[in-house]
């Protein structure tokens, strides 16, 4: 089997409070992220999710433990500044607030910012900008002013800026949290496409359980520890454990569990709205109510 794209071993990060208390934000976190996979990291506020993202992107430095990216330890002493930029090109970070990520006054100039900093030839920059804007469905807005766009559109421009750097992995740190439902749906569709069609490894950090349900694997952080990891079905079958971590199952799973608690047998692992709808339709069919799909 191929080595994982990212592997952390006993990763620790702490800081000292003004009153001298030593706070462990991440405590011996050991996880593996396969190349091309879609991984969600969930946990209540303060569980260490963003710190984990920032360590992978080399914005923060670990106290101890290792982070292997493509088999190379990025926490090693002999890692140079050039190596660090190389890692940031491989593992890009999209943050929560799109306004903090937009740097130019015209959309295409904003997307070109990263490739320009790589010193690429103009024709290559043009191609990357056009391709990135097409990928996120924003080509028609290339000459627009970013500040006039909606939150979802701005976040898609920010994603285009990241894609134009041709990263192998993108970390989305609560990147849908500030968006309205339509913007959130558009960005989630984009993320799924980047993973399934472009083969980009995705790590999403989220407190929306329905977003975590879209991943191949979910890692649950609780007070800096890995409390559980598994497929969404495996994780959402552990409602008590999630509750102990200050989390809950997605609403659609809660609906299925509620129906079961009232004696209605619902088939399968219900982790998404589509699965929930199919299960309820199946139940109705079995009970003589014809459900015709449009
Ligand atoms: P999450 O993303 O799960 O909400 P974070 O990784 O942002 O968690 O942070 C974990 C906790 O550690 C938070 O309460 C944060 O305020 C705190 N923290 C992390 N680093 C520092 C630091 N250098 N100084 C003060 N507080 C910090």
CSV table of C-alpha atoms and ligand atoms in Angstrom, one decimal:
chain,number,residue,atom,x,y,z
A,1,UNK,CA,0.0,0.0,0.0
A,2,UNK,CA,1.2,3.5,-0.8
A,3,UNK,CA,2.4,5.7,2.1
A,4,UNK,CA,-0.1,8.3,3.3
A,5,UNK,CA,0.2,11.8,1.8
A,6,UNK,CA,0.2,13.3,5.3
A,7,UNK,CA,1.0,11.4,8.5
A,8,UNK,CA,1.3,13.0,11.9
A,9,UNK,CA,2.9,11.1,14.8
A,10,UNK,CA,2.4,12.2,18.4
A,11,UNK,CA,1.9,15.8,17.3
A,12,UNK,CA,1.9,18.2,20.3
A,13,UNK,CA,1.3,21.9,20.4
A,14,UNK,CA,0.9,24.0,23.6
A,15,UNK,CA,1.1,27.6,24.7
A,16,UNK,CA,1.5,29.4,28.1
A,17,UNK,CA,-1.2,31.6,29.5
A,18,UNK,CA,-0.3,35.0,31.0
A,19,UNK,CA,-1.0,33.5,34.4
A,20,UNK,CA,1.7,30.8,33.7
A,21,UNK,CA,-0.7,27.9,33.0
A,22,UNK,CA,0.6,25.6,30.3
A,23,UNK,CA,-2.2,24.7,27.8
A,24,UNK,CA,-2.0,21.7,25.6
A,25,UNK,CA,-3.9,22.5,22.4
A,26,UNK,CA,-2.9,19.3,20.6
A,27,UNK,CA,-1.8,16.3,22.6
A,28,UNK,CA,-0.2,13.4,20.8
A,29,UNK,CA,-2.2,13.6,17.6
A,30,UNK,CA,-1.4,10.7,15.3
A,31,UNK,CA,-3.5,10.6,12.0
A,32,UNK,CA,-3.0,9.5,8.4
A,33,UNK,CA,-4.5,11.3,5.4
A,34,UNK,CA,-4.4,9.3,2.1
A,35,UNK,CA,-3.6,11.0,-1.2
A,36,UNK,CA,-6.7,12.0,-3.0
A,37,UNK,CA,-9.0,11.4,0.0
A,38,UNK,CA,-11.6,13.8,1.5
A,39,UNK,CA,-11.2,14.1,5.2
A,40,UNK,CA,-13.3,16.1,7.7
A,41,UNK,CA,-11.9,17.3,11.0
A,42,UNK,CA,-14.6,18.0,13.5
A,43,UNK,CA,-14.6,19.1,17.1
A,44,UNK,CA,-16.2,21.7,19.4
A,45,UNK,CA,-14.8,25.2,19.6
A,46,UNK,CA,-11.3,25.2,21.0
A,47,UNK,CA,-10.7,21.5,20.4
A,48,UNK,CA,-7.6,22.3,18.3
A,49,UNK,CA,-8.8,22.0,14.7
A,50,UNK,CA,-7.4,25.3,13.4
A,51,UNK,CA,-4.1,24.7,15.2
A,52,UNK,CA,-3.9,21.3,13.4
A,53,UNK,CA,-4.5,23.0,10.0
A,54,UNK,CA,-1.9,25.7,10.7
A,55,UNK,CA,0.7,23.1,11.7
A,56,UNK,CA,0.1,21.2,8.4
A,57,UNK,CA,0.5,24.5,6.5
A,58,UNK,CA,3.6,25.5,8.5
A,59,UNK,CA,2.1,28.7,9.9
A,60,UNK,CA,2.7,27.2,13.4
A,61,UNK,CA,5.6,25.1,14.6
A,62,UNK,CA,5.0,21.9,16.6
A,63,UNK,CA,6.4,21.5,20.1
A,64,UNK,CA,7.1,17.8,19.4
A,65,UNK,CA,6.1,14.9,17.2
A,66,UNK,CA,6.4,14.6,13.5
A,67,UNK,CA,4.4,15.6,10.4
A,68,UNK,CA,5.3,13.6,7.3
A,69,UNK,CA,4.2,15.1,4.0
A,70,UNK,CA,5.0,12.8,1.1
A,71,UNK,CA,7.3,11.0,3.5
A,72,UNK,CA,9.3,14.1,4.4
A,73,UNK,CA,9.3,15.3,8.0
A,74,UNK,CA,8.3,19.0,7.8
A,75,UNK,CA,9.1,19.5,11.5
A,76,UNK,CA,12.8,18.6,10.9
A,77,UNK,CA,15.5,21.0,11.9
A,78,UNK,CA,17.0,21.1,8.4
A,79,UNK,CA,13.8,22.2,6.7
A,80,UNK,CA,14.7,25.5,4.9
A,81,UNK,CA,12.5,28.5,4.1
A,82,UNK,CA,12.4,27.3,0.5
A,83,UNK,CA,11.2,23.9,1.7
A,84,UNK,CA,8.4,25.7,3.7
A,85,UNK,CA,7.2,27.5,0.6
A,86,UNK,CA,7.2,24.2,-1.3
A,87,UNK,CA,5.0,22.7,1.4
A,88,UNK,CA,2.6,25.7,1.3
A,89,UNK,CA,2.4,25.2,-2.5
A,90,UNK,CA,1.5,21.5,-1.9
A,91,UNK,CA,-0.9,22.1,1.0
A,92,UNK,CA,-2.9,25.3,0.5
A,93,UNK,CA,-5.2,26.8,3.1
A,94,UNK,CA,-8.6,28.5,2.5
A,95,UNK,CA,-9.7,30.3,5.6
A,96,UNK,CA,-13.1,31.3,7.0
A,97,UNK,CA,-13.4,34.9,5.9
A,98,UNK,CA,-13.2,35.5,2.1
A,99,UNK,CA,-12.6,39.2,2.7
A,100,UNK,CA,-9.3,38.4,4.4
A,101,UNK,CA,-8.0,36.4,1.4
A,102,UNK,CA,-8.8,38.8,-1.5
A,103,UNK,CA,-5.8,41.0,-2.2
A,104,UNK,CA,-6.6,42.7,-5.6
A,105,UNK,CA,-9.3,45.0,-6.9
A,106,UNK,CA,-10.1,42.9,-10.0
A,107,UNK,CA,-11.1,39.2,-9.8
A,108,UNK,CA,-8.5,37.9,-12.3
A,109,UNK,CA,-5.7,40.0,-10.8
A,110,UNK,CA,-6.6,38.5,-7.4
A,111,UNK,CA,-6.4,34.9,-8.8
A,112,UNK,CA,-3.1,35.8,-10.6
A,113,UNK,CA,-1.4,37.0,-7.4
A,114,UNK,CA,-0.1,33.6,-6.3
A,115,UNK,CA,1.2,32.4,-9.7
A,116,UNK,CA,2.8,35.9,-10.2
A,117,UNK,CA,4.7,35.4,-6.9
A,118,UNK,CA,6.0,32.1,-8.2
A,119,UNK,CA,7.6,34.1,-11.0
A,120,UNK,CA,5.8,32.1,-13.8
A,121,UNK,CA,5.8,33.3,-17.4
A,122,UNK,CA,2.8,35.5,-18.3
A,123,UNK,CA,1.3,32.9,-20.7
A,124,UNK,CA,1.4,30.3,-18.0
A,125,UNK,CA,-0.2,32.7,-15.5
A,126,UNK,CA,-3.0,33.6,-17.9
A,127,UNK,CA,-3.7,29.9,-18.5
A,128,UNK,CA,-3.8,29.1,-14.7
A,129,UNK,CA,-6.1,32.1,-14.0
A,130,UNK,CA,-8.5,31.1,-16.8
A,131,UNK,CA,-8.5,27.5,-15.8
A,132,UNK,CA,-9.0,28.2,-12.1
A,133,UNK,CA,-11.8,30.7,-12.7
A,134,UNK,CA,-13.5,28.1,-15.0
A,135,UNK,CA,-13.1,25.4,-12.4
A,136,UNK,CA,-15.0,27.4,-9.8
A,137,UNK,CA,-17.6,28.7,-12.3
A,138,UNK,CA,-16.5,32.3,-12.0
A,139,UNK,CA,-15.1,33.0,-15.6
A,140,UNK,CA,-17.9,35.5,-16.3
A,141,UNK,CA,-16.7,37.6,-13.3
A,142,UNK,CA,-13.0,37.8,-14.3
A,143,UNK,CA,-13.1,41.6,-14.7
A,144,UNK,CA,-15.4,42.3,-11.8
A,145,UNK,CA,-14.5,43.9,-8.5
A,146,UNK,CA,-14.3,41.2,-5.8
A,147,UNK,CA,-15.8,43.5,-3.1
A,148,UNK,CA,-19.1,43.7,-5.1
A,149,UNK,CA,-19.5,39.9,-5.1
A,150,UNK,CA,-21.6,37.8,-2.7
A,151,UNK,CA,-19.9,35.9,0.1
A,152,UNK,CA,-20.1,32.6,-1.8
A,153,UNK,CA,-18.7,34.1,-5.0
A,154,UNK,CA,-15.8,35.8,-3.0
A,155,UNK,CA,-15.0,32.4,-1.4
A,156,UNK,CA,-15.0,30.8,-4.9
A,157,UNK,CA,-12.6,33.5,-6.1
A,158,UNK,CA,-10.4,32.8,-3.0
A,159,UNK,CA,-10.5,29.1,-3.9
A,160,UNK,CA,-9.6,29.9,-7.5
A,161,UNK,CA,-6.5,31.8,-6.2
A,162,UNK,CA,-5.5,28.7,-4.4
A,163,UNK,CA,-6.2,26.3,-7.3
A,164,UNK,CA,-4.0,28.5,-9.6
A,165,UNK,CA,-1.1,27.5,-7.5
A,166,UNK,CA,-1.8,23.8,-8.4
A,167,UNK,CA,-1.8,22.5,-4.9
A,168,UNK,CA,-2.0,18.7,-4.1
A,169,UNK,CA,-4.0,19.3,-1.0
A,170,UNK,CA,-6.4,22.1,0.1
A,171,UNK,CA,-7.4,22.6,3.7
A,172,UNK,CA,-10.7,24.4,4.1
A,173,UNK,CA,-10.8,25.9,7.6
A,174,UNK,CA,-14.5,26.7,8.4
A,175,UNK,CA,-14.6,28.1,4.8
A,176,UNK,CA,-18.4,28.0,4.6
A,177,UNK,CA,-19.1,29.4,8.1
A,178,UNK,CA,-19.6,33.0,6.9
A,179,UNK,CA,-21.7,32.1,3.9
A,180,UNK,CA,-25.4,32.0,3.3
A,181,UNK,CA,-27.0,28.6,2.5
A,182,UNK,CA,-26.7,29.2,-1.3
A,183,UNK,CA,-23.0,30.3,-1.0
A,184,UNK,CA,-22.3,27.3,1.3
A,185,UNK,CA,-23.9,24.9,-1.2
A,186,UNK,CA,-21.9,26.3,-4.1
A,187,UNK,CA,-18.6,26.1,-2.2
A,188,UNK,CA,-19.3,22.5,-1.0
A,189,UNK,CA,-20.1,21.5,-4.6
A,190,UNK,CA,-16.8,23.1,-5.6
A,191,UNK,CA,-14.9,21.2,-2.9
A,192,UNK,CA,-16.4,17.9,-4.0
A,193,UNK,CA,-15.5,18.6,-7.6
A,194,UNK,CA,-11.9,19.4,-6.7
A,195,UNK,CA,-11.6,16.1,-4.9
A,196,UNK,CA,-13.5,13.8,-7.4
A,197,UNK,CA,-12.6,15.4,-10.7
A,198,UNK,CA,-9.2,17.0,-10.0
A,199,UNK,CA,-7.9,14.5,-7.5
A,200,UNK,CA,-7.0,17.1,-4.9
A,201,UNK,CA,-6.7,15.8,-1.4
A,202,UNK,CA,-9.3,17.7,0.8
A,203,UNK,CA,-9.2,18.4,4.5
A,204,UNK,CA,-12.2,20.3,5.7
A,205,UNK,CA,-12.4,21.7,9.2
A,206,UNK,CA,-16.0,22.2,10.1
A,207,UNK,CA,-18.5,22.2,12.9
A,208,UNK,CA,-21.3,21.5,10.5
A,209,UNK,CA,-22.0,17.7,10.8
A,210,UNK,CA,-23.8,17.6,7.4
A,211,UNK,CA,-20.6,18.9,5.8
A,212,UNK,CA,-18.5,16.2,7.6
A,213,UNK,CA,-20.9,13.6,6.2
A,214,UNK,CA,-19.6,14.4,2.7
A,215,UNK,CA,-16.1,13.2,3.5
A,216,UNK,CA,-14.6,9.7,3.1
A,217,UNK,CA,-13.2,9.9,6.6
A,218,UNK,CA,-13.9,11.9,9.7
A,219,UNK,CA,-11.5,12.7,12.5
A,220,UNK,CA,-13.0,13.8,15.8
A,221,UNK,CA,-10.9,16.1,17.9
A,222,UNK,CA,-11.8,16.6,21.6
A,223,UNK,CA,-9.6,18.8,23.8
A,224,UNK,CA,-6.6,18.2,21.5
A,225,UNK,CA,-7.0,14.4,21.4
A,226,UNK,CA,-8.2,12.3,18.6
A,227,UNK,CA,-11.5,11.0,20.1
A,228,UNK,CA,-12.5,8.9,17.1
A,229,UNK,CA,-11.8,8.4,13.4
A,230,UNK,CA,-13.7,6.5,10.7
A,231,UNK,CA,-16.2,6.8,7.9
A,232,UNK,CA,-19.1,9.2,8.4
A,233,UNK,CA,-21.4,6.2,8.9
A,234,UNK,CA,-19.1,4.8,11.6
A,235,UNK,CA,-18.7,8.2,13.3
A,236,UNK,CA,-22.4,9.1,13.2
A,237,UNK,CA,-23.3,5.7,14.7
A,238,UNK,CA,-21.6,6.9,17.9
A,239,UNK,CA,-24.0,9.5,19.1
A,240,UNK,CA,-23.1,9.2,22.8
A,241,UNK,CA,-19.4,9.7,22.0
A,242,UNK,CA,-20.2,12.7,19.8
A,243,UNK,CA,-22.4,14.2,22.6
A,244,UNK,CA,-19.5,13.7,25.1
A,245,UNK,CA,-17.3,15.7,22.6
A,246,UNK,CA,-19.9,18.5,22.5
A,247,UNK,CA,-21.1,17.4,19.0
A,248,UNK,CA,-24.2,15.7,17.6
A,249,UNK,CA,-25.1,13.7,14.5
A,250,UNK,CA,-26.3,15.5,11.4
A,251,UNK,CA,-30.0,16.5,11.4
A,252,UNK,CA,-30.9,13.8,8.9
A,253,UNK,CA,-29.3,11.1,11.0
A,254,UNK,CA,-31.3,12.5,14.0
A,255,UNK,CA,-34.5,12.3,12.0
A,256,UNK,CA,-33.8,8.6,11.2
A,257,UNK,CA,-32.9,7.8,14.8
A,258,UNK,CA,-36.1,9.6,15.9
A,259,UNK,CA,-38.2,7.5,13.5
A,260,UNK,CA,-36.5,4.3,14.7
A,261,UNK,CA,-37.1,5.3,18.3
A,262,UNK,CA,-40.8,5.5,17.5
A,263,UNK,CA,-40.7,1.9,16.0
A,264,UNK,CA,-40.3,2.8,12.3
A,265,UNK,CA,-37.5,0.7,10.8
A,266,UNK,CA,-35.3,2.8,8.5
A,267,UNK,CA,-32.8,1.0,6.3
A,268,UNK,CA,-29.1,1.8,6.0
A,269,UNK,CA,-26.8,4.4,7.6
A,270,UNK,CA,-28.5,7.8,7.2
A,271,UNK,CA,-25.8,10.4,7.0
A,272,UNK,CA,-27.0,12.7,4.3
A,273,UNK,CA,-30.3,14.3,3.3
A,274,UNK,CA,-30.4,12.2,0.1
A,275,UNK,CA,-30.0,9.0,2.0
A,276,UNK,CA,-32.6,10.1,4.5
A,277,UNK,CA,-35.1,10.9,1.7
A,278,UNK,CA,-34.4,7.5,-0.1
A,279,UNK,CA,-34.9,5.6,3.2
A,280,UNK,CA,-38.2,7.3,4.0
A,281,UNK,CA,-39.4,6.8,0.4
A,282,UNK,CA,-38.4,3.1,0.8
A,283,UNK,CA,-40.3,2.8,4.0
A,284,UNK,CA,-43.4,4.4,2.5
A,285,UNK,CA,-43.2,2.1,-0.6
A,286,UNK,CA,-43.1,-1.0,1.7
A,287,UNK,CA,-46.2,0.3,3.4
A,288,UNK,CA,-48.1,0.7,0.2
A,289,UNK,CA,-47.5,4.4,-0.6
A,290,UNK,CA,-46.1,4.7,-4.1
A,291,UNK,CA,-43.3,7.2,-4.3
A,292,UNK,CA,-42.7,8.1,-7.9
A,293,UNK,CA,-39.3,9.9,-8.6
A,294,UNK,CA,-39.7,12.9,-10.9
B,1,LIG,P1,-10.7,25.2,17.1
B,1,LIG,O1,-10.2,25.5,15.7
B,1,LIG,O2,-11.0,23.8,17.3
B,1,LIG,O3,-11.7,26.1,17.6
B,1,LIG,P2,-8.1,26.2,17.9
B,1,LIG,O4,-7.1,25.3,17.2
B,1,LIG,O5,-8.4,27.5,17.2
B,1,LIG,O6,-9.4,25.4,18.1
B,1,LIG,O7,-7.6,26.6,19.3
B,1,LIG,C1,-7.6,25.8,20.5
B,1,LIG,C2,-7.6,26.7,21.7
B,1,LIG,O8,-6.3,27.2,21.9
B,1,LIG,C3,-8.4,27.9,21.5
B,1,LIG,O9,-9.1,28.1,22.7
B,1,LIG,C4,-7.4,29.0,21.2
B,1,LIG,O10,-7.9,30.3,21.7
B,1,LIG,C5,-6.2,28.6,22.0
B,1,LIG,N1,-4.9,28.9,21.5
B,1,LIG,C6,-4.2,28.3,20.6
B,1,LIG,N2,-3.0,28.9,20.4
B,1,LIG,C7,-2.9,29.9,21.3
B,1,LIG,C8,-1.9,30.9,21.6
B,1,LIG,N3,-0.7,30.9,21.0
B,1,LIG,N4,-2.2,31.8,22.6
B,1,LIG,C9,-3.4,31.8,23.2
B,1,LIG,N5,-4.4,30.9,22.9
B,1,LIG,C10,-4.1,29.9,22.0
